[in-house]
Every structure is written in C-alpha cells, then in structure tokens.
PDB file of C-alpha atoms in Angstrom:
ATOM      1  CA  UNK A  11      28.985  11.369   8.527  1.00 58.00           C
ATOM      2  CA  UNK A  12      27.036   8.481   7.060  1.00 71.00           C
ATOM      3  CA  UNK A  13      24.001   9.343   4.962  1.00 80.00           C
ATOM      4  CA  UNK A  14      20.798   8.119   6.604  1.00 81.00           C
ATOM      5  CA  UNK A  15      18.392   9.323   3.918  1.00 84.00           C
ATOM      6  CA  UNK A  16      18.305   6.102   1.849  1.00 87.00           C
ATOM      7  CA  UNK A  17      17.632   4.082   4.988  1.00 89.00           C
ATOM      8  CA  UNK A  18      14.901   6.485   6.126  1.00 89.00           C
ATOM      9  CA  UNK A  19      13.296   6.380   2.676  1.00 89.00           C
ATOM     10  CA  UNK A  20      13.299   2.587   2.624  1.00 91.00           C
ATOM     11  CA  UNK A  21      11.960   2.159   6.148  1.00 92.00           C
ATOM     12  CA  UNK A  22       9.380   4.953   5.803  1.00 93.00           C
ATOM     13  CA  UNK A  23       7.950   3.581   2.591  1.00 92.00           C
ATOM     14  CA  UNK A  24       7.696   0.082   4.062  1.00 93.00           C
ATOM     15  CA  UNK A  25       6.058   1.305   7.258  1.00 91.00           C
ATOM     16  CA  UNK A  26       3.741   3.542   5.246  1.00 92.00           C
ATOM     17  CA  UNK A  27       2.431   0.398   3.561  1.00 91.00           C
ATOM     18  CA  UNK A  28       2.140  -1.306   6.950  1.00 88.00           C
ATOM     19  CA  UNK A  29       0.123   1.630   8.319  1.00 87.00           C
ATOM     20  CA  UNK A  30      -2.193   1.532   5.331  1.00 89.00           C
ATOM     21  CA  UNK A  31      -2.752  -2.192   5.904  1.00 88.00           C
ATOM     22  CA  UNK A  32      -3.651  -1.417   9.531  1.00 83.00           C
ATOM     23  CA  UNK A  33      -6.196   1.193   8.456  1.00 84.00           C
ATOM     24  CA  UNK A  34      -7.693  -1.099   5.814  1.00 86.00           C
ATOM     25  CA  UNK A  35      -8.005  -4.044   8.181  1.00 82.00           C
ATOM     26  CA  UNK A  36      -9.614  -1.842  10.830  1.00 79.00           C
ATOM     27  CA  UNK A  37     -12.176  -0.552   8.337  1.00 80.00           C
ATOM     28  CA  UNK A  38     -12.968  -4.058   7.084  1.00 84.00           C
ATOM     29  CA  UNK A  39     -13.357  -5.485  10.582  1.00 78.00           C
ATOM     30  CA  UNK A  40     -15.318  -2.405  11.760  1.00 77.00           C
ATOM     31  CA  UNK A  41     -13.107  -2.032  14.836  1.00 71.00           C
ATOM     32  CA  UNK A  42     -12.222   1.543  13.911  1.00 66.00           C
ATOM     33  CA  UNK A  43     -15.485   2.892  15.306  1.00 69.00           C
ATOM     34  CA  UNK A  44     -14.739   1.802  18.866  1.00 69.00           C
ATOM     35  CA  UNK A  45     -11.036   2.758  19.110  1.00 72.00           C
ATOM     36  CA  UNK A  46      -8.645   5.485  18.063  1.00 78.00           C
ATOM     37  CA  UNK A  47      -6.426   3.039  16.212  1.00 81.00           C
ATOM     38  CA  UNK A  48      -7.276   4.329  12.773  1.00 81.00           C
ATOM     39  CA  UNK A  49      -6.588   7.928  13.821  1.00 85.00           C
ATOM     40  CA  UNK A  50      -3.109   7.041  15.090  1.00 84.00           C
ATOM     41  CA  UNK A  51      -2.420   4.908  12.023  1.00 86.00           C
ATOM     42  CA  UNK A  52      -3.627   7.732   9.772  1.00 89.00           C
ATOM     43  CA  UNK A  53      -1.356  10.236  11.503  1.00 92.00           C
ATOM     44  CA  UNK A  54       1.503   7.759  11.163  1.00 93.00           C
ATOM     45  CA  UNK A  55       0.735   7.455   7.434  1.00 93.00           C
ATOM     46  CA  UNK A  56       1.008  11.201   7.012  1.00 95.00           C
ATOM     47  CA  UNK A  57       4.279  11.401   8.911  1.00 96.00           C
ATOM     48  CA  UNK A  58       5.744   8.425   7.025  1.00 95.00           C
ATOM     49  CA  UNK A  59       4.713   9.992   3.705  1.00 96.00           C
ATOM     50  CA  UNK A  60       6.324  13.317   4.599  1.00 96.00           C
ATOM     51  CA  UNK A  61       9.381  11.486   5.891  1.00 96.00           C
ATOM     52  CA  UNK A  62       9.652   9.723   2.515  1.00 95.00           C
ATOM     53  CA  UNK A  63       9.318  13.065   0.750  1.00 95.00           C
ATOM     54  CA  UNK A  64      12.023  14.816   2.768  1.00 95.00           C
ATOM     55  CA  UNK A  65      14.423  11.882   2.639  1.00 95.00           C
ATOM     56  CA  UNK A  66      13.990  11.778  -1.138  1.00 94.00           C
ATOM     57  CA  UNK A  67      14.696  15.508  -1.303  1.00 94.00           C
ATOM     58  CA  UNK A  68      17.771  14.952   0.834  1.00 92.00           C
ATOM     59  CA  UNK A  69      19.054  12.325  -1.574  1.00 91.00           C
ATOM     60  CA  UNK A  70      18.370  14.441  -4.663  1.00 92.00           C
ATOM     61  CA  UNK A  71      19.672  17.828  -3.498  1.00 91.00           C
ATOM     62  CA  UNK A  72      23.155  18.908  -4.525  1.00 88.00           C
ATOM     63  CA  UNK A  73      23.692  21.399  -1.700  1.00 91.00           C
ATOM     64  CA  UNK A  74      25.177  19.892   1.443  1.00 90.00           C
ATOM     65  CA  UNK A  75      23.410  22.249   3.863  1.00 93.00           C
ATOM     66  CA  UNK A  76      19.989  21.465   2.339  1.00 93.00           C
ATOM     67  CA  UNK A  77      20.883  17.780   2.389  1.00 92.00           C
ATOM     68  CA  UNK A  78      21.519  17.893   6.136  1.00 91.00           C
ATOM     69  CA  UNK A  79      18.359  19.917   6.811  1.00 94.00           C
ATOM     70  CA  UNK A  80      16.111  17.629   4.785  1.00 94.00           C
ATOM     71  CA  UNK A  81      17.648  14.540   6.367  1.00 93.00           C
ATOM     72  CA  UNK A  82      17.102  15.926   9.858  1.00 94.00           C
ATOM     73  CA  UNK A  83      13.455  16.750   9.076  1.00 95.00           C
ATOM     74  CA  UNK A  84      12.919  13.270   7.629  1.00 95.00           C
ATOM     75  CA  UNK A  85      14.522  11.718  10.698  1.00 95.00           C
ATOM     76  CA  UNK A  86      12.262  13.572  13.140  1.00 96.00           C
ATOM     77  CA  UNK A  87       9.132  12.848  11.101  1.00 96.00           C
ATOM     78  CA  UNK A  88      10.097   9.172  11.018  1.00 95.00           C
ATOM     79  CA  UNK A  89      10.498   9.144  14.800  1.00 95.00           C
ATOM     80  CA  UNK A  90       7.092  10.766  15.352  1.00 96.00           C
ATOM     81  CA  UNK A  91       5.479   8.258  12.985  1.00 95.00           C
ATOM     82  CA  UNK A  92       7.102   5.386  14.880  1.00 94.00           C
ATOM     83  CA  UNK A  93       5.657   6.726  18.118  1.00 93.00           C
ATOM     84  CA  UNK A  94       2.206   6.777  16.519  1.00 91.00           C
ATOM     85  CA  UNK A  95       2.610   3.146  15.461  1.00 90.00           C
ATOM     86  CA  UNK A  96       3.720   2.212  18.987  1.00 89.00           C
ATOM     87  CA  UNK A  97       0.618   3.928  20.398  1.00 87.00           C
ATOM     88  CA  UNK A  98      -1.524   2.024  17.912  1.00 83.00           C
ATOM     89  CA  UNK A  99       0.004  -1.265  18.990  1.00 82.00           C
ATOM     90  CA  UNK A 100      -0.481  -0.426  22.669  1.00 87.00           C
ATOM     91  CA  UNK A 101      -4.138   0.452  22.078  1.00 81.00           C
ATOM     92  CA  UNK A 102      -4.591  -2.794  20.162  1.00 78.00           C
ATOM     93  CA  UNK A 103      -3.025  -4.808  22.983  1.00 84.00           C
ATOM     94  CA  UNK A 104      -5.249  -3.136  25.570  1.00 83.00           C
ATOM     95  CA  UNK A 105      -8.311  -3.690  23.349  1.00 76.00           C
ATOM     96  CA  UNK A 106      -7.524  -7.390  22.883  1.00 75.00           C
ATOM     97  CA  UNK A 107      -6.849  -8.045  26.556  1.00 71.00           C
TER      98      UNK A 107
END
C-alpha cells in the first residue's frame, strides 16, 4: 500500500496557509461580521493543523500499526477540512451573487 502521509502533510500545510489567508482577508475587509466564512475557515485551519500533526506522526513512527492509524486519522481530518473550505467557497459565492 502506498504511503499517503507525505502527500497529506504537503497538501494540509499548503491549505492551512490558504485558510489563514482567507481569515486575514476577511478581517481586513470587515466581511467576517456579516457571514460565517471566518468560522468555517477557522474550523478548516484547526482540522488542517491536526491533519498535518497526525500525518507527521505517521511518517515518523516506526510501528506499522501506529503508522496506519495516524495516516487514517490524518486522512479523515483532511477530508473534513476540505468540506469546510468548500462550504466557505459556497457561502462566498452566494454572498457575491
């Protein structure tokens, strides 16, 4: 089975930065007070950060069973964070239209 942990770590860290840019731009433009965008982006940040943490643990652990468990946790956290980002984008589209 191919190891997904390095890919999850790379994508999670990149999307964590993207989520932080979303939050920062919402605070600067003062849009965050009228929508729930910053809440969804903040939740996504947390899930991406924990996904990074567990994927890193998966890479660094020597035990195969722990490796699989950490990778699975990181994978699910990454998926939840992606759903939060999708919700943020949908809210933004509805807000713009």
